[in-house]
mmCIF file of C-alpha atoms in Angstrom:
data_model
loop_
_atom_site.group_PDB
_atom_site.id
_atom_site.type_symbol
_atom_site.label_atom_id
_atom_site.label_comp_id
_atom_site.label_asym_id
_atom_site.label_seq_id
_atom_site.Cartn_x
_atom_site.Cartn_y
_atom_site.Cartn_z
ATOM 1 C CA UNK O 1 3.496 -17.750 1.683
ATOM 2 C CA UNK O 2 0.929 -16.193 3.607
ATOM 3 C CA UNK O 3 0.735 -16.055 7.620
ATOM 4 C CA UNK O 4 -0.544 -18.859 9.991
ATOM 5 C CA UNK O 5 -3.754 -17.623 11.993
ATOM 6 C CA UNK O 6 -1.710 -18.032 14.936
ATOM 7 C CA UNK O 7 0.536 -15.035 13.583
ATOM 8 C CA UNK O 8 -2.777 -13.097 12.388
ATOM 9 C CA UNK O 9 -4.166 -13.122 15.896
ATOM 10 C CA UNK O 10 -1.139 -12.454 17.165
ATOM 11 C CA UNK O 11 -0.663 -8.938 15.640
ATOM 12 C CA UNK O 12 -4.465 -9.061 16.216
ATOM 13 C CA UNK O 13 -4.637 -8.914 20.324
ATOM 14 C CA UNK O 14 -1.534 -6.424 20.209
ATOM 15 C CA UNK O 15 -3.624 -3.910 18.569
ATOM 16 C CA UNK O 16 -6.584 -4.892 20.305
ATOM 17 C CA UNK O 17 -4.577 -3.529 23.294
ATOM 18 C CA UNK O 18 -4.470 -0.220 22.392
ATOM 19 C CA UNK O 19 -8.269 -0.128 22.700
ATOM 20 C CA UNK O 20 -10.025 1.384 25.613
ATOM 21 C CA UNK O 21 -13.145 1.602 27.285
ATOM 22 C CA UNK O 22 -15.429 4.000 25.268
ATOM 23 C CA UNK O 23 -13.489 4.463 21.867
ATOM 24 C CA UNK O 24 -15.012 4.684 18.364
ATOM 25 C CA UNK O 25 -12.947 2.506 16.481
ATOM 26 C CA UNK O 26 -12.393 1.902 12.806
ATOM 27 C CA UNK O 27 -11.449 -1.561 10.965
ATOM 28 C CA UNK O 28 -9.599 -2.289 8.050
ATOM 29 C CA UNK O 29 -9.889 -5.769 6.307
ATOM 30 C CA UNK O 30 -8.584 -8.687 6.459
ATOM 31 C CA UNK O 31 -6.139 -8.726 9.704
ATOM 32 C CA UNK O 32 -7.571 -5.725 11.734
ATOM 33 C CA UNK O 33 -11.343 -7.660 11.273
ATOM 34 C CA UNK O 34 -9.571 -10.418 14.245
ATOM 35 C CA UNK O 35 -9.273 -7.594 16.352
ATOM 36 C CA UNK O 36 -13.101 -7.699 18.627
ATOM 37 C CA UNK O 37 -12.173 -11.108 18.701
ATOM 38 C CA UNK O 38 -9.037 -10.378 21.050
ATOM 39 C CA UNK O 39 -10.943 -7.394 23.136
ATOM 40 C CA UNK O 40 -12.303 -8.187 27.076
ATOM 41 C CA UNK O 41 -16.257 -8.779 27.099
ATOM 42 C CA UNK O 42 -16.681 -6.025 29.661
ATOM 43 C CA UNK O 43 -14.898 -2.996 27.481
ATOM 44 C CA UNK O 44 -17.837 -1.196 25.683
ATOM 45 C CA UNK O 45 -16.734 -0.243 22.121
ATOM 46 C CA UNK O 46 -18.486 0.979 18.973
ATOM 47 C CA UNK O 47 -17.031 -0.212 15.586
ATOM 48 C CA UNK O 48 -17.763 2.434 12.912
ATOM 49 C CA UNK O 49 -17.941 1.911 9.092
ATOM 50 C CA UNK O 50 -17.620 3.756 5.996
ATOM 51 C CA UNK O 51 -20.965 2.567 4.718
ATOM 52 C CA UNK O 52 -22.846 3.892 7.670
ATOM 53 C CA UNK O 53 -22.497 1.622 10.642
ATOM 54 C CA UNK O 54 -21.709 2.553 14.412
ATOM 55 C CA UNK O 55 -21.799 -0.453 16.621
ATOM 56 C CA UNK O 56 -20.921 -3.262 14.314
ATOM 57 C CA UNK O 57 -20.678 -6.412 15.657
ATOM 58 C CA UNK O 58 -18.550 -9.834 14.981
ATOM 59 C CA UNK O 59 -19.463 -11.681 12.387
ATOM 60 C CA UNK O 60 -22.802 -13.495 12.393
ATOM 61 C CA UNK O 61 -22.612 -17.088 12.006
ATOM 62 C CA UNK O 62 -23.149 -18.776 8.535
ATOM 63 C CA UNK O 63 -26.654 -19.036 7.528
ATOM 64 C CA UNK O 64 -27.482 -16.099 9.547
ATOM 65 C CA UNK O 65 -25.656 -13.553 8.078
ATOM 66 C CA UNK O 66 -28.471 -10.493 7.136
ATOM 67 C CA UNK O 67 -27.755 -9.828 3.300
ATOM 68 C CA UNK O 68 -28.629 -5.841 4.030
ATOM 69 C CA UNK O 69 -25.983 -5.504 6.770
ATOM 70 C CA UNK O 70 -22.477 -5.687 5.784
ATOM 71 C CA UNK O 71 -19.374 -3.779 6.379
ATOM 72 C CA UNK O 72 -17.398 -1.313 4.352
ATOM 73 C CA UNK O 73 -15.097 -4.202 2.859
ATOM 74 C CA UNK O 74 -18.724 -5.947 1.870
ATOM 75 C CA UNK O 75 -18.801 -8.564 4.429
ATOM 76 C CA UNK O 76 -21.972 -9.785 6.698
ATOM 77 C CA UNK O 77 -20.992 -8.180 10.034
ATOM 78 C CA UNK O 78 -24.112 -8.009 13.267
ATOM 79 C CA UNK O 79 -25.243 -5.141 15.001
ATOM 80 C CA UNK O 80 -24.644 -4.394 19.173
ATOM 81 C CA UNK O 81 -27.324 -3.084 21.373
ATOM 82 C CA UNK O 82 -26.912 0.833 21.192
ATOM 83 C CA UNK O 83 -25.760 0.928 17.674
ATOM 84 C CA UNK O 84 -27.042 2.980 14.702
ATOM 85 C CA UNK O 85 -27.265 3.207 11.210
ATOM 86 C CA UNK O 86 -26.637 6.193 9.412
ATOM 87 C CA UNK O 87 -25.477 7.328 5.533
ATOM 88 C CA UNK O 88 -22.254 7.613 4.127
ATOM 89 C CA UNK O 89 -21.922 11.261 4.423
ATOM 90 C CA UNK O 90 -22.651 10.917 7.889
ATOM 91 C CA UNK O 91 -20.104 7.929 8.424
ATOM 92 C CA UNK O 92 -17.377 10.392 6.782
ATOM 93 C CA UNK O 93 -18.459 13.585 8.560
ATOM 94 C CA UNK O 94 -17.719 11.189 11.749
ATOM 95 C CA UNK O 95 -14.519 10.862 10.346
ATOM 96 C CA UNK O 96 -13.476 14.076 9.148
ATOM 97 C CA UNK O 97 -14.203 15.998 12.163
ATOM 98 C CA UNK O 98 -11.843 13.338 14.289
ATOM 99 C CA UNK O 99 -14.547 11.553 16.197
ATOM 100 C CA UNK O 100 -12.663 8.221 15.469
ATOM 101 C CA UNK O 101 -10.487 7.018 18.187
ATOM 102 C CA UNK O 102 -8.646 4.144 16.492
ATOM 103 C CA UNK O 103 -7.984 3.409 13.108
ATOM 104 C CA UNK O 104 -6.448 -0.106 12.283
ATOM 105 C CA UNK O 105 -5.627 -0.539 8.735
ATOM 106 C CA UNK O 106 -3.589 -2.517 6.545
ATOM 107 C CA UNK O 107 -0.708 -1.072 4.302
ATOM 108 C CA UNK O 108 1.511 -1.830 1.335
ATOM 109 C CA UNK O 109 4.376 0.264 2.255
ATOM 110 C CA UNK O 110 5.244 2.747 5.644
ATOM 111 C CA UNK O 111 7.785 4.890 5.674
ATOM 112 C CA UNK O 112 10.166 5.730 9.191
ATOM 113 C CA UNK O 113 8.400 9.329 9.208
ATOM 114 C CA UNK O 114 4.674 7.283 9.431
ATOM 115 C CA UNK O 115 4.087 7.927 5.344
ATOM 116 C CA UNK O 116 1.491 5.477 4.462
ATOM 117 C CA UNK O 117 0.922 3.859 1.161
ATOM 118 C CA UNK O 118 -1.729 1.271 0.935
ATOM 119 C CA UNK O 119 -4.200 2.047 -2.106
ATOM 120 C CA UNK O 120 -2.416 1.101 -5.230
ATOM 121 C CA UNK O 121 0.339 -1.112 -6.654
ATOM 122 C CA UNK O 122 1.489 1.096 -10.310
ATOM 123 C CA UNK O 123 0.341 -0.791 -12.650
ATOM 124 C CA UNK O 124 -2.318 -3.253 -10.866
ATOM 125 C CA UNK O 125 -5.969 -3.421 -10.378
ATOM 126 C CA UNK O 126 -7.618 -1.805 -7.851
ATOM 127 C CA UNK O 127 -11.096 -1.563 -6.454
ATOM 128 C CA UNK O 128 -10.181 2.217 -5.177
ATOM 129 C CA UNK O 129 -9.110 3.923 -2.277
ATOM 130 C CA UNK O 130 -12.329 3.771 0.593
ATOM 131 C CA UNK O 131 -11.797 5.546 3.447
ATOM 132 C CA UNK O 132 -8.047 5.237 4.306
ATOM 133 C CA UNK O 133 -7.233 8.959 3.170
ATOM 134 C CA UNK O 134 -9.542 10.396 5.387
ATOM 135 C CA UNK O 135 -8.918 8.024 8.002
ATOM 136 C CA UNK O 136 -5.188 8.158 7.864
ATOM 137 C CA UNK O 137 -5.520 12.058 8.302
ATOM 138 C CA UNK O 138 -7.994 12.318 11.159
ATOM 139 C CA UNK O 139 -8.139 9.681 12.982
ATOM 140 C CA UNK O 140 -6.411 10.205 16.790
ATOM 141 C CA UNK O 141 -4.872 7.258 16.163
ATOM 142 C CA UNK O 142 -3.190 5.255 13.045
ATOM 143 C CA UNK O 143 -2.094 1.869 13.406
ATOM 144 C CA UNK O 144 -0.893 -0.057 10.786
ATOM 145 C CA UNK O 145 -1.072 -4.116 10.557
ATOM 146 C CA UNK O 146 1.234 -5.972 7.979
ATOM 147 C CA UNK O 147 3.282 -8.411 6.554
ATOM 148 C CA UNK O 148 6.434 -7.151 7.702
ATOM 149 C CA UNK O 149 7.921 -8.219 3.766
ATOM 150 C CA UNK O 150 5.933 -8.439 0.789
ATOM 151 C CA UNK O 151 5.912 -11.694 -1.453
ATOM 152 C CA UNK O 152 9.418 -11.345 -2.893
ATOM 153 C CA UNK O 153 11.452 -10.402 0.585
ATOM 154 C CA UNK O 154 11.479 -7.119 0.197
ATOM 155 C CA UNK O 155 10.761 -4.702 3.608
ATOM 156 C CA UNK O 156 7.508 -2.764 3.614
ATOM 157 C CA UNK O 157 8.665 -0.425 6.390
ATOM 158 C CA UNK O 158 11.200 1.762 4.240
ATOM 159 C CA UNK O 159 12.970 4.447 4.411
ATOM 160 C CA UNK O 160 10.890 6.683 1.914
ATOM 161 C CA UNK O 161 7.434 4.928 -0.106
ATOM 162 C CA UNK O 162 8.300 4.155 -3.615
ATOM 163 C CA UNK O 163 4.519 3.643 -4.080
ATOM 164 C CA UNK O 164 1.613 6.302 -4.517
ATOM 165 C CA UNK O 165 0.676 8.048 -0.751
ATOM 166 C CA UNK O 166 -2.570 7.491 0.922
ATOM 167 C CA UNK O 167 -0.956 10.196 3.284
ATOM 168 C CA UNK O 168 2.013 11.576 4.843
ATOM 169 C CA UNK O 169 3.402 11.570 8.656
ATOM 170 C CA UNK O 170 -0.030 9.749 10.010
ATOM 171 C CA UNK O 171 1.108 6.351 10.974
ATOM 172 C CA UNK O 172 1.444 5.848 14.777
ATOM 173 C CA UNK O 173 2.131 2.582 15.271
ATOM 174 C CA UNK O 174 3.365 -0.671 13.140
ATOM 175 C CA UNK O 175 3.029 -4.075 14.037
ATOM 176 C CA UNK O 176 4.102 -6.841 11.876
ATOM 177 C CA UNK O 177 4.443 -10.756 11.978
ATOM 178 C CA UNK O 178 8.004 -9.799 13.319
ATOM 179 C CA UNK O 179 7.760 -6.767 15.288
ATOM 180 C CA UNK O 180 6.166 -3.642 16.653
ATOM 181 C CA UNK O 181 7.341 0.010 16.215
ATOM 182 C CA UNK O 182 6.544 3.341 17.252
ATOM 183 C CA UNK O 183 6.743 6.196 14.745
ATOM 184 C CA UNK O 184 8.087 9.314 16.908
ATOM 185 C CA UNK O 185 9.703 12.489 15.807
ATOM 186 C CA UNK O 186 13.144 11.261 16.446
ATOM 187 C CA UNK O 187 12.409 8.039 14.049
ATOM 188 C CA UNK O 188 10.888 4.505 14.479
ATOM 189 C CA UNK O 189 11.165 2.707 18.153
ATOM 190 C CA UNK O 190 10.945 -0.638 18.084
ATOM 191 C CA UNK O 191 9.207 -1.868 20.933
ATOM 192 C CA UNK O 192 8.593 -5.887 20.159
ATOM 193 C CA UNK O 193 9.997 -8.788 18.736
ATOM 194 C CA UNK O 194 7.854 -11.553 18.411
ATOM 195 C CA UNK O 195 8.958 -14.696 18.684
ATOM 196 C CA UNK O 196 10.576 -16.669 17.003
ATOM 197 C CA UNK O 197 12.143 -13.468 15.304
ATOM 198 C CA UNK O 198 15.253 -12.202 16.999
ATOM 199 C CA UNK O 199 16.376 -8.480 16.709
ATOM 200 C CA UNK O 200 18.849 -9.005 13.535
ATOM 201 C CA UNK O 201 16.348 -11.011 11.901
ATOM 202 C CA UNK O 202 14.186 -7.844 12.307
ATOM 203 C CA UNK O 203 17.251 -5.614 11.305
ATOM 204 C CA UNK O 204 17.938 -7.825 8.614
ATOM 205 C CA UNK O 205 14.412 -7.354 6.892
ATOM 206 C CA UNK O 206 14.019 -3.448 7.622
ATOM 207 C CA UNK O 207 14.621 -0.991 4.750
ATOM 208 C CA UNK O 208 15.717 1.805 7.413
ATOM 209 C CA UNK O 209 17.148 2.459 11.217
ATOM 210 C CA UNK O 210 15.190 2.119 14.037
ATOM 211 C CA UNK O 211 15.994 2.614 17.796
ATOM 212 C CA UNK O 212 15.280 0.279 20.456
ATOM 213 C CA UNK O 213 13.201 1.096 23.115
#
C-alpha cells in the first residue's frame, strides 16, 4: 500500500528544514520533488539538475508546462528569476567538485554506517543509475527519504545492504513515514517518531540498533 500525501509531505517539510538561506540543492523524484512546496517564500534557493538546470522552479501548471524544460527525472519543472541553463557536463562538474549543498534522494536500502543502495533491484528493470553516485559521494549533505519497509514488511534501514551500492558511508540523515535518524560514527540516532508510530513500532520494523537521542 503506498503512503497518503499527508505522510509524503510530512517527510517532505522535515527535510525541507534542513534547507537554508543560499544553498544549492539537489532533488530526487518522487517524495523529495514536495520538498519547495514546504520551504518559506522569503529563503532564496537554487534547485540544480542533472540535465543542466540551476534555479528550477515548482511545477508549472497543466497546460503550461514548456515541453523543452524538464527536470532530470523528465518532468515539466519552471524556471526562477536568476537561474541558468547549462550542459550536463557542467551540471556534474557542479557536482563533483561539492558545490551542492543538499542532496535529497530516495533509496531502496540504507545501511546503520549511511551505505546507500538505491539503483537496482537483482534481477529487475532499470532505467540506470543518474546522478545518485556522484551525488551520494559529494554532496555536503545526503539525506535519504523512504518508505521505512518495502512492499512485503521487510526494513529498508538494515544492518548491512543486501542489494548492489550506489555508495558507501554517505548517508546523513533518514527520514521515513515512521521516523527520522541520524547516521553518526557511533551508529544511527533516532531523533523522531512520527505519529501515530510509537518507538517499538519503530524498533519493531528496524533491521538494526539505533540509539535514542
Amino acid at each position: 500500500m503506498g503512503m497518503g500525501i499527508g505522510i509524503r509531505d510530512q517527510m517532505a517539510k522535515r527535510a525541507a528544514a534542513e534547507i537554508k538561506e543560499g544553498m544549492v540543492v539537489n532533488l530526487g523524484i518522487g517524495i523529495p520533488s514536495l520538498v519547495p512546496n514546504h520551504l518559506p517564500s522569503e529563503i532564496n534557493v537554487m534547485f540544480h539538475a542533472e540535465n543542466g538546470i540551476v534555479g528550477m522552479g515548482p511545477s508549472p501548471k497543466q497546460g503550461e508546462e514548456d515541453e523543452n524544460l524538464c527536470n532530470a527525472g523528465g518532468y515539466p519543472v519552471s524556471l526562477v528569476s536568476g537561474g541558468s541553463y547549462c550542459d550536463s557536463v557542467i551540471a556534474f562538474g557542479m557536482i563533483r567538485r561539492g558545490i551542492v549543498d543538499i542532496t535529497i534522494l530516495g533509496a531502496l536500502q540504507v545501511s546503520e554506517k549511511g551505505d546507500l543502495a538505491n539503483w537496482i533491484v537483482p534481477g529487475k528493470k532499470i532505467p540506470g543509475m543518474g546522478g545518485a553516485m556522484e551525488l551520494a559521494q559529494k554532496a555536503q549533505k545526503v539525506i535519504v527519504l523512504m518508505n521505512h519497509t518495502d512492499k512485503a514488511g521487510n526494513s529498508k534501514i538494515v544492518k548491512e545492504c543486501s542489494f548492489p551500492l550506489t555508495s558507501r558511508a554517505c548517508v546523513d540523515m533518514i527520514i521515513t513515514d515512521m521516523a527520522v535518524f541520524h547516521v553518526t560514527d557511533k551508529g544511527l540516532v533516532l531523533s523522531k517518531v512520527f505519529q501515530p508510530y510509537t518507538l517499538d513500532q519503530v524498533r519493531e520494523s528496524t533491521a538494526c540498533s539505533f540509539f535514542c537521542k
